[in-house]
Amino acid sequence: MDMLLQSLDIFTRLDVWLALFVGSIGGVIIGAIPGVGPAVAIAILLPATYSMEPIVGITLLVGIYGASMYGGAIPAILINTPGTPVNALTTYDGYSMTKQGRARRALTLAYWSSFFGGIFSVICLMLMTSVIAQIAPLFGSRDILMAAVLGLVLVIVSHRGQSLIAGLLVFLGMFIATIGMESIRYTKRFTFDQSWLNSGMDLITVLLGLFAMSQAFVLLIGNDFKVSMPDLKGQPKREGFYDLMKYKTVAVISAAMGVIMGIIPGVGEFLAQFFSYNIANHISKKPERFGKGAPEGIIASEAANNAVPAAAMIPLLALGIPGEALTAMMLSVFYVHSIIPGPNLFINHADFVYGLYMSLFVVNVLIMIFLLVATRPLLRIIQIPQRFLGVAIMGLSFVGVYSLRNSLVDCMICAGFGVFGYVLRRLKMPIVPIILGMVLGNIMEQKFRAGMARVKDFTDFIDRPISFSIFVIIIIVLAVHGRNLWRNYRASQNSH
Amino acid sequence: MNSSEYLVGEKAFAILMAMLSAFLLYSIPYETQWFGGMAVSKQPRFWPAMCIIGLSLFAFGYGFSVWRKAAVMTHSNESVNTTELGEMKHWLGPIEFVGYFLLYVVSVPWLGYLLATLMYFLLMTWRMGYRKKSMFWISAATGLLIVLVFKTLLQVKITSGAWYELLPDGWATFMIINF
């Protein structure tokens, strides 16, 4: 509790408040523009945050991460186009309500549900801290290695119907991370005698290429589309809040689901909202309304996906293992400032951890206030022409990549990954596994080497209680996935 | 794209990934080192080799799954208007924009960040087919805003323009620091 009160000191600083405002308001705007999304924004801003203090930089990024999902609900509800991919389920009931002339009600319900999910998650994070602080130091190299393996396995199996391509991209990412000089004998690996490859592929360069540049290409090659906005004038503003109060159980279950899914590396918002939506449908007295404007549908989707960002910080802070692309990006900010996330973070930088929790709390409050007063002006932002947005994203990508080392080569690598990302987007393949492969592959190699110093053979990797438990979970996950694949195969054989 | 054309894209991707895997497998002995007397796990070759083997296995699995899907869809009635090579040509669609991007990058050390950014935004706006005057004003304002936020306010490290040196001392310093 003392530490929590001490952490309030950060709110006496102007730069922290600036980061909170820019992160929360900027995040909402970014989320509200279909085709940008938090990954693009965070990738672009990442190098700029390196010159900031860690708490300021991370607050800015976390603000964008959380706020974008609030903003993403606006186009999902009004024009049936999710602002960020994780708002996809909100379109089902949100857009139906808009067609019924209840757009404002759907919007305020989405805001309040998101707010509930966000605050619920931060409170869980605070309550779990003492437990995390006790458990995290128990994790040794072998345990963290197994946790990273679990993360990769979950990334692969959670891409249902695309597991093979997800696996391929994970290993491609892991391979990319090995390029350059290795740290034991300082030998070159896969540099093909090219001096520009000696320092390896910079994560930010790859990130900007895969997320920002590829998205810019998609927008530049596509067409502008005109959107017609429903008129919100005269519609009641408070009904959304009353709806949330009416369906408290759905809100609590969905937010809890978001927290659980956020903690598990490699799972994230998609499965959180998917499970929540299904549970809300099952427990509803009127399940037939789902997809036709059911308030519970919006609550399930928005409360779940907004509970994920704070929860996703748990594996990152406690073990140094990012669960998805956005926390993987944030990991680099920690490293730049020599704050190493992991078991010792809670001992060495407890003030930072608590400061971050409080920032997350304040971000949610600021977003909510902003949305309640600024929804109508935000509608104009959604109407920015898509191709012009592509021009702007490409211009912003330049800042992100060029400011790293002022290198033309970095820009060429970024553009190359941009084309690769464009191909992946065109073929509807996932991009996140490459990034997680790069980040987790690096961690795995380090922990594997450190772990091998204390073992005689590979079976010793699982002779510790934690690593053995994680190993058992991996086996169960793989067995369940294998069973599902077999069932699908049998079903497809029978249908022929 | 309909599902048959989408499958053509997947086939082309599977072929490329198979070629990449084969090339990387072949390159392992030439691009990594092996030290006698050193534990396998510490060998510089060990980890990249594991990654490439994993990549190859998944590439094989993916190729097989695409081949199976293609066999099932042979009797599909959907019209296919492209081939693997045709699909790959689509993949090169962004090359034109890569060119503009690199031109922008190359121009910054000469023109300076402000001027290069304004030119980039205005020319790209024209290239994208916008002809309204208001759009060009918005475009220039966006470029200016980006420079002000990132260079002037956040002071990100971006090379100053070569022509700044020609300005009087006070102006040159001002331009180097802010634009």
PDB file of C-alpha atoms in Angstrom, chain B:
ATOM      1  CA  MET B   1     -10.277 -12.546 -54.832  1.00  0.00           C
ATOM      2  CA  ASN B   2     -12.485 -15.633 -54.885  1.00  0.00           C
ATOM      3  CA  SER B   3     -11.359 -18.760 -53.029  1.00  0.00           C
ATOM      4  CA  SER B   4      -9.777 -20.348 -56.139  1.00  0.00           C
ATOM      5  CA  GLU B   5      -7.713 -17.228 -56.850  1.00  0.00           C
ATOM      6  CA  TYR B   6      -6.828 -17.041 -53.188  1.00  0.00           C
ATOM      7  CA  LEU B   7      -5.585 -20.620 -53.435  1.00  0.00           C
ATOM      8  CA  VAL B   8      -3.333 -19.610 -56.345  1.00  0.00           C
ATOM      9  CA  GLY B   9      -1.769 -17.020 -54.047  1.00  0.00           C
ATOM     10  CA  GLU B  10      -1.285 -19.614 -51.331  1.00  0.00           C
ATOM     11  CA  LYS B  11       0.387 -21.945 -53.829  1.00  0.00           C
ATOM     12  CA  ALA B  12       2.781 -19.215 -54.932  1.00  0.00           C
ATOM     13  CA  PHE B  13       3.561 -18.410 -51.290  1.00  0.00           C
ATOM     14  CA  ALA B  14       4.128 -22.089 -50.470  1.00  0.00           C
ATOM     15  CA  ILE B  15       6.538 -22.402 -53.417  1.00  0.00           C
ATOM     16  CA  LEU B  16       8.494 -19.332 -52.283  1.00  0.00           C
ATOM     17  CA  MET B  17       8.696 -20.568 -48.705  1.00  0.00           C
ATOM     18  CA  ALA B  18       9.847 -24.021 -49.850  1.00  0.00           C
ATOM     19  CA  MET B  19      12.580 -22.376 -51.937  1.00  0.00           C
ATOM     20  CA  LEU B  20      13.620 -20.161 -49.026  1.00  0.00           C
ATOM     21  CA  SER B  21      13.752 -23.134 -46.634  1.00  0.00           C
ATOM     22  CA  ALA B  22      15.829 -25.174 -49.079  1.00  0.00           C
ATOM     23  CA  PHE B  23      18.234 -22.285 -49.606  1.00  0.00           C
ATOM     24  CA  LEU B  24      18.638 -21.687 -45.866  1.00  0.00           C
ATOM     25  CA  LEU B  25      19.159 -25.400 -45.162  1.00  0.00           C
ATOM     26  CA  TYR B  26      21.839 -25.486 -47.841  1.00  0.00           C
ATOM     27  CA  SER B  27      23.486 -22.341 -46.392  1.00  0.00           C
ATOM     28  CA  ILE B  28      23.769 -23.573 -42.787  1.00  0.00           C
ATOM     29  CA  PRO B  29      27.352 -24.936 -43.096  1.00  0.00           C
ATOM     30  CA  TYR B  30      28.547 -21.856 -44.981  1.00  0.00           C
ATOM     31  CA  GLU B  31      26.852 -19.155 -42.924  1.00  0.00           C
ATOM     32  CA  THR B  32      27.416 -20.490 -39.388  1.00  0.00           C
ATOM     33  CA  GLN B  33      30.429 -21.890 -37.572  1.00  0.00           C
ATOM     34  CA  TRP B  34      31.013 -25.090 -35.627  1.00  0.00           C
ATOM     35  CA  PHE B  35      33.737 -25.296 -32.979  1.00  0.00           C
ATOM     36  CA  GLY B  36      35.307 -28.630 -32.074  1.00  0.00           C
ATOM     37  CA  GLY B  37      35.092 -29.546 -28.372  1.00  0.00           C
ATOM     38  CA  MET B  38      32.267 -27.133 -27.653  1.00  0.00           C
ATOM     39  CA  ALA B  39      28.923 -28.360 -26.316  1.00  0.00           C
ATOM     40  CA  VAL B  40      26.244 -28.662 -29.001  1.00  0.00           C
ATOM     41  CA  SER B  41      23.923 -26.225 -27.251  1.00  0.00           C
ATOM     42  CA  LYS B  42      26.589 -23.522 -27.218  1.00  0.00           C
ATOM     43  CA  GLN B  43      27.525 -23.906 -30.865  1.00  0.00           C
ATOM     44  CA  PRO B  44      26.747 -20.749 -32.885  1.00  0.00           C
ATOM     45  CA  ARG B  45      25.208 -23.055 -35.487  1.00  0.00           C
ATOM     46  CA  PHE B  46      22.796 -24.788 -33.138  1.00  0.00           C
ATOM     47  CA  TRP B  47      20.024 -22.218 -32.728  1.00  0.00           C
ATOM     48  CA  PRO B  48      19.766 -20.994 -36.353  1.00  0.00           C
ATOM     49  CA  ALA B  49      19.790 -24.623 -37.477  1.00  0.00           C
ATOM     50  CA  MET B  50      16.894 -25.408 -35.137  1.00  0.00           C
ATOM     51  CA  CYS B  51      14.954 -22.413 -36.466  1.00  0.00           C
ATOM     52  CA  ILE B  52      15.573 -23.374 -40.093  1.00  0.00           C
ATOM     53  CA  ILE B  53      14.615 -27.000 -39.484  1.00  0.00           C
ATOM     54  CA  GLY B  54      11.394 -25.802 -37.841  1.00  0.00           C
ATOM     55  CA  LEU B  55      10.781 -23.417 -40.720  1.00  0.00           C
ATOM     56  CA  SER B  56      11.348 -26.190 -43.250  1.00  0.00           C
ATOM     57  CA  LEU B  57       9.021 -28.623 -41.491  1.00  0.00           C
ATOM     58  CA  PHE B  58       6.215 -26.070 -41.341  1.00  0.00           C
ATOM     59  CA  ALA B  59       6.892 -25.000 -44.936  1.00  0.00           C
ATOM     60  CA  PHE B  60       6.579 -28.654 -45.991  1.00  0.00           C
ATOM     61  CA  GLY B  61       3.389 -29.064 -43.944  1.00  0.00           C
ATOM     62  CA  TYR B  62       1.929 -25.867 -45.354  1.00  0.00           C
ATOM     63  CA  GLY B  63       2.844 -26.844 -48.919  1.00  0.00           C
ATOM     64  CA  PHE B  64       1.202 -30.233 -48.402  1.00  0.00           C
ATOM     65  CA  SER B  65      -1.973 -28.667 -47.006  1.00  0.00           C
ATOM     66  CA  VAL B  66      -2.204 -26.243 -49.954  1.00  0.00           C
ATOM     67  CA  TRP B  67      -1.636 -29.112 -52.388  1.00  0.00           C
ATOM     68  CA  ARG B  68      -4.453 -31.087 -50.733  1.00  0.00           C
ATOM     69  CA  LYS B  69      -6.760 -28.091 -50.801  1.00  0.00           C
ATOM     70  CA  ALA B  70      -5.971 -27.596 -54.496  1.00  0.00           C
ATOM     71  CA  ALA B  71      -6.773 -31.252 -55.210  1.00  0.00           C
ATOM     72  CA  VAL B  72     -10.152 -30.903 -53.473  1.00  0.00           C
ATOM     73  CA  MET B  73     -10.977 -27.667 -55.288  1.00  0.00           C
ATOM     74  CA  THR B  74     -10.121 -28.965 -58.757  1.00  0.00           C
ATOM     75  CA  HIS B  75     -13.815 -29.507 -59.422  1.00  0.00           C
ATOM     76  CA  SER B  76     -14.798 -26.048 -58.205  1.00  0.00           C
ATOM     77  CA  ASN B  77     -16.910 -23.968 -60.600  1.00  0.00           C
ATOM     78  CA  GLU B  78     -15.257 -20.688 -59.611  1.00  0.00           C
ATOM     79  CA  SER B  79     -13.441 -18.922 -62.438  1.00  0.00           C
ATOM     80  CA  VAL B  80      -9.711 -18.420 -61.924  1.00  0.00           C
ATOM     81  CA  ASN B  81      -8.373 -15.324 -63.652  1.00  0.00           C
ATOM     82  CA  THR B  82      -4.780 -15.607 -62.528  1.00  0.00           C
ATOM     83  CA  THR B  83      -1.767 -17.917 -62.365  1.00  0.00           C
ATOM     84  CA  GLU B  84       0.941 -18.236 -59.709  1.00  0.00           C
ATOM     85  CA  LEU B  85       3.123 -15.833 -61.697  1.00  0.00           C
ATOM     86  CA  GLY B  86       0.230 -13.444 -62.191  1.00  0.00           C
ATOM     87  CA  GLU B  87      -0.405 -13.434 -58.459  1.00  0.00           C
ATOM     88  CA  MET B  88       3.283 -12.761 -57.794  1.00  0.00           C
ATOM     89  CA  LYS B  89       3.038  -9.725 -60.097  1.00  0.00           C
ATOM     90  CA  HIS B  90       0.305  -8.398 -57.800  1.00  0.00           C
ATOM     91  CA  TRP B  91       2.724  -8.775 -54.907  1.00  0.00           C
ATOM     92  CA  LEU B  92       5.031  -6.308 -56.617  1.00  0.00           C
ATOM     93  CA  GLY B  93       2.253  -3.704 -56.720  1.00  0.00           C
ATOM     94  CA  PRO B  94       3.773  -1.675 -53.830  1.00  0.00           C
ATOM     95  CA  ILE B  95       7.173  -1.362 -55.602  1.00  0.00           C
ATOM     96  CA  GLU B  96       6.164   1.996 -57.088  1.00  0.00           C
ATOM     97  CA  PHE B  97       5.454   3.324 -53.584  1.00  0.00           C
ATOM     98  CA  VAL B  98       8.683   1.817 -52.258  1.00  0.00           C
ATOM     99  CA  GLY B  99      10.409   3.937 -54.909  1.00  0.00           C
ATOM    100  CA  TYR B 100       8.689   7.122 -53.704  1.00  0.00           C
ATOM    101  CA  PHE B 101       9.506   6.252 -50.117  1.00  0.00           C
ATOM    102  CA  LEU B 102      13.200   5.733 -50.856  1.00  0.00           C
ATOM    103  CA  LEU B 103      13.283   8.935 -52.892  1.00  0.00           C
ATOM    104  CA  TYR B 104      11.909  10.723 -49.841  1.00  0.00           C
ATOM    105  CA  VAL B 105      14.577   9.081 -47.636  1.00  0.00           C
ATOM    106  CA  VAL B 106      17.397  10.062 -50.012  1.00  0.00           C
ATOM    107  CA  SER B 107      16.150  13.642 -50.310  1.00  0.00           C
ATOM    108  CA  VAL B 108      16.115  14.352 -46.547  1.00  0.00           C
ATOM    109  CA  PRO B 109      19.910  14.825 -46.091  1.00  0.00           C
ATOM    110  CA  TRP B 110      19.868  17.280 -49.023  1.00  0.00           C
ATOM    111  CA  LEU B 111      16.621  19.200 -48.627  1.00  0.00           C
ATOM    112  CA  GLY B 112      16.200  18.875 -44.868  1.00  0.00           C
ATOM    113  CA  TYR B 113      13.334  17.162 -43.077  1.00  0.00           C
ATOM    114  CA  LEU B 114      10.839  20.010 -43.404  1.00  0.00           C
ATOM    115  CA  LEU B 115      11.191  20.660 -47.110  1.00  0.00           C
ATOM    116  CA  ALA B 116      11.485  16.977 -48.026  1.00  0.00           C
ATOM    117  CA  THR B 117       8.367  16.142 -46.005  1.00  0.00           C
ATOM    118  CA  LEU B 118       6.313  18.958 -47.527  1.00  0.00           C
ATOM    119  CA  MET B 119       7.360  17.882 -51.017  1.00  0.00           C
ATOM    120  CA  TYR B 120       6.650  14.239 -50.235  1.00  0.00           C
ATOM    121  CA  PHE B 121       3.139  15.005 -49.005  1.00  0.00           C
ATOM    122  CA  LEU B 122       2.257  17.366 -51.846  1.00  0.00           C
ATOM    123  CA  LEU B 123       3.614  15.128 -54.607  1.00  0.00           C
ATOM    124  CA  MET B 124       2.051  11.995 -53.141  1.00  0.00           C
ATOM    125  CA  THR B 125      -1.289  13.782 -52.821  1.00  0.00           C
ATOM    126  CA  TRP B 126      -1.048  14.660 -56.505  1.00  0.00           C
ATOM    127  CA  ARG B 127       0.032  11.107 -57.398  1.00  0.00           C
ATOM    128  CA  MET B 128      -2.961   9.640 -55.543  1.00  0.00           C
ATOM    129  CA  GLY B 129      -5.257  11.589 -57.791  1.00  0.00           C
ATOM    130  CA  TYR B 130      -6.456  14.348 -55.482  1.00  0.00           C
ATOM    131  CA  ARG B 131      -6.887  17.630 -57.366  1.00  0.00           C
ATOM    132  CA  LYS B 132      -8.860  19.818 -54.971  1.00  0.00           C
ATOM    133  CA  LYS B 133      -6.931  22.792 -53.598  1.00  0.00           C
ATOM    134  CA  SER B 134      -8.198  22.070 -50.080  1.00  0.00           C
ATOM    135  CA  MET B 135      -6.660  18.597 -50.189  1.00  0.00           C
ATOM    136  CA  PHE B 136      -3.239  20.083 -50.959  1.00  0.00           C
ATOM    137  CA  TRP B 137      -3.573  22.490 -48.028  1.00  0.00           C
ATOM    138  CA  ILE B 138      -4.545  19.616 -45.736  1.00  0.00           C
ATOM    139  CA  SER B 139      -1.646  17.607 -47.092  1.00  0.00           C
ATOM    140  CA  ALA B 140       0.900  20.392 -46.475  1.00  0.00           C
ATOM    141  CA  ALA B 141      -0.533  21.006 -42.998  1.00  0.00           C
ATOM    142  CA  THR B 142      -0.229  17.292 -42.171  1.00  0.00           C
ATOM    143  CA  GLY B 143       3.407  17.291 -43.290  1.00  0.00           C
ATOM    144  CA  LEU B 144       4.160  20.405 -41.259  1.00  0.00           C
ATOM    145  CA  LEU B 145       2.428  18.987 -38.195  1.00  0.00           C
ATOM    146  CA  ILE B 146       4.463  15.772 -38.392  1.00  0.00           C
ATOM    147  CA  VAL B 147       7.719  17.755 -38.588  1.00  0.00           C
ATOM    148  CA  LEU B 148       6.702  20.015 -35.712  1.00  0.00           C
ATOM    149  CA  VAL B 149       5.689  17.105 -33.488  1.00  0.00           C
ATOM    150  CA  PHE B 150       8.576  14.769 -34.172  1.00  0.00           C
ATOM    151  CA  LYS B 151      11.517  17.051 -34.927  1.00  0.00           C
ATOM    152  CA  THR B 152      10.705  20.314 -33.151  1.00  0.00           C
ATOM    153  CA  LEU B 153       8.877  18.944 -30.125  1.00  0.00           C
ATOM    154  CA  LEU B 154      10.167  15.393 -29.609  1.00  0.00           C
ATOM    155  CA  GLN B 155      13.628  16.133 -31.098  1.00  0.00           C
ATOM    156  CA  VAL B 156      13.945  12.768 -32.863  1.00  0.00           C
ATOM    157  CA  LYS B 157      17.330  12.355 -34.536  1.00  0.00           C
ATOM    158  CA  ILE B 158      16.965  13.158 -38.226  1.00  0.00           C
ATOM    159  CA  THR B 159      19.807  14.421 -40.406  1.00  0.00           C
ATOM    160  CA  SER B 160      19.669  18.126 -41.171  1.00  0.00           C
ATOM    161  CA  GLY B 161      19.571  19.377 -44.760  1.00  0.00           C
ATOM    162  CA  ALA B 162      22.862  20.077 -46.558  1.00  0.00           C
ATOM    163  CA  TRP B 163      21.646  23.516 -47.665  1.00  0.00           C
ATOM    164  CA  TYR B 164      21.156  24.623 -44.043  1.00  0.00           C
ATOM    165  CA  GLU B 165      24.943  25.186 -43.966  1.00  0.00           C
ATOM    166  CA  LEU B 166      24.509  27.970 -46.507  1.00  0.00           C
ATOM    167  CA  LEU B 167      22.286  29.963 -44.150  1.00  0.00           C
ATOM    168  CA  PRO B 168      23.628  32.613 -41.739  1.00  0.00           C
ATOM    169  CA  ASP B 169      24.878  31.082 -38.452  1.00  0.00           C
ATOM    170  CA  GLY B 170      21.835  31.841 -36.303  1.00  0.00           C
ATOM    171  CA  TRP B 171      19.372  30.620 -38.917  1.00  0.00           C
ATOM    172  CA  ALA B 172      21.432  27.516 -39.677  1.00  0.00           C
ATOM    173  CA  THR B 173      21.446  26.492 -35.997  1.00  0.00           C
ATOM    174  CA  PHE B 174      17.721  27.190 -35.715  1.00  0.00           C
ATOM    175  CA  MET B 175      16.962  25.078 -38.781  1.00  0.00           C
ATOM    176  CA  ILE B 176      19.292  22.246 -37.732  1.00  0.00           C
ATOM    177  CA  ILE B 177      17.710  22.024 -34.267  1.00  0.00           C
ATOM    178  CA  ASN B 178      14.064  22.382 -35.258  1.00  0.00           C
ATOM    179  CA  PHE B 179      13.599  21.298 -38.857  1.00  0.00           C
TER     180      PHE B 179
END
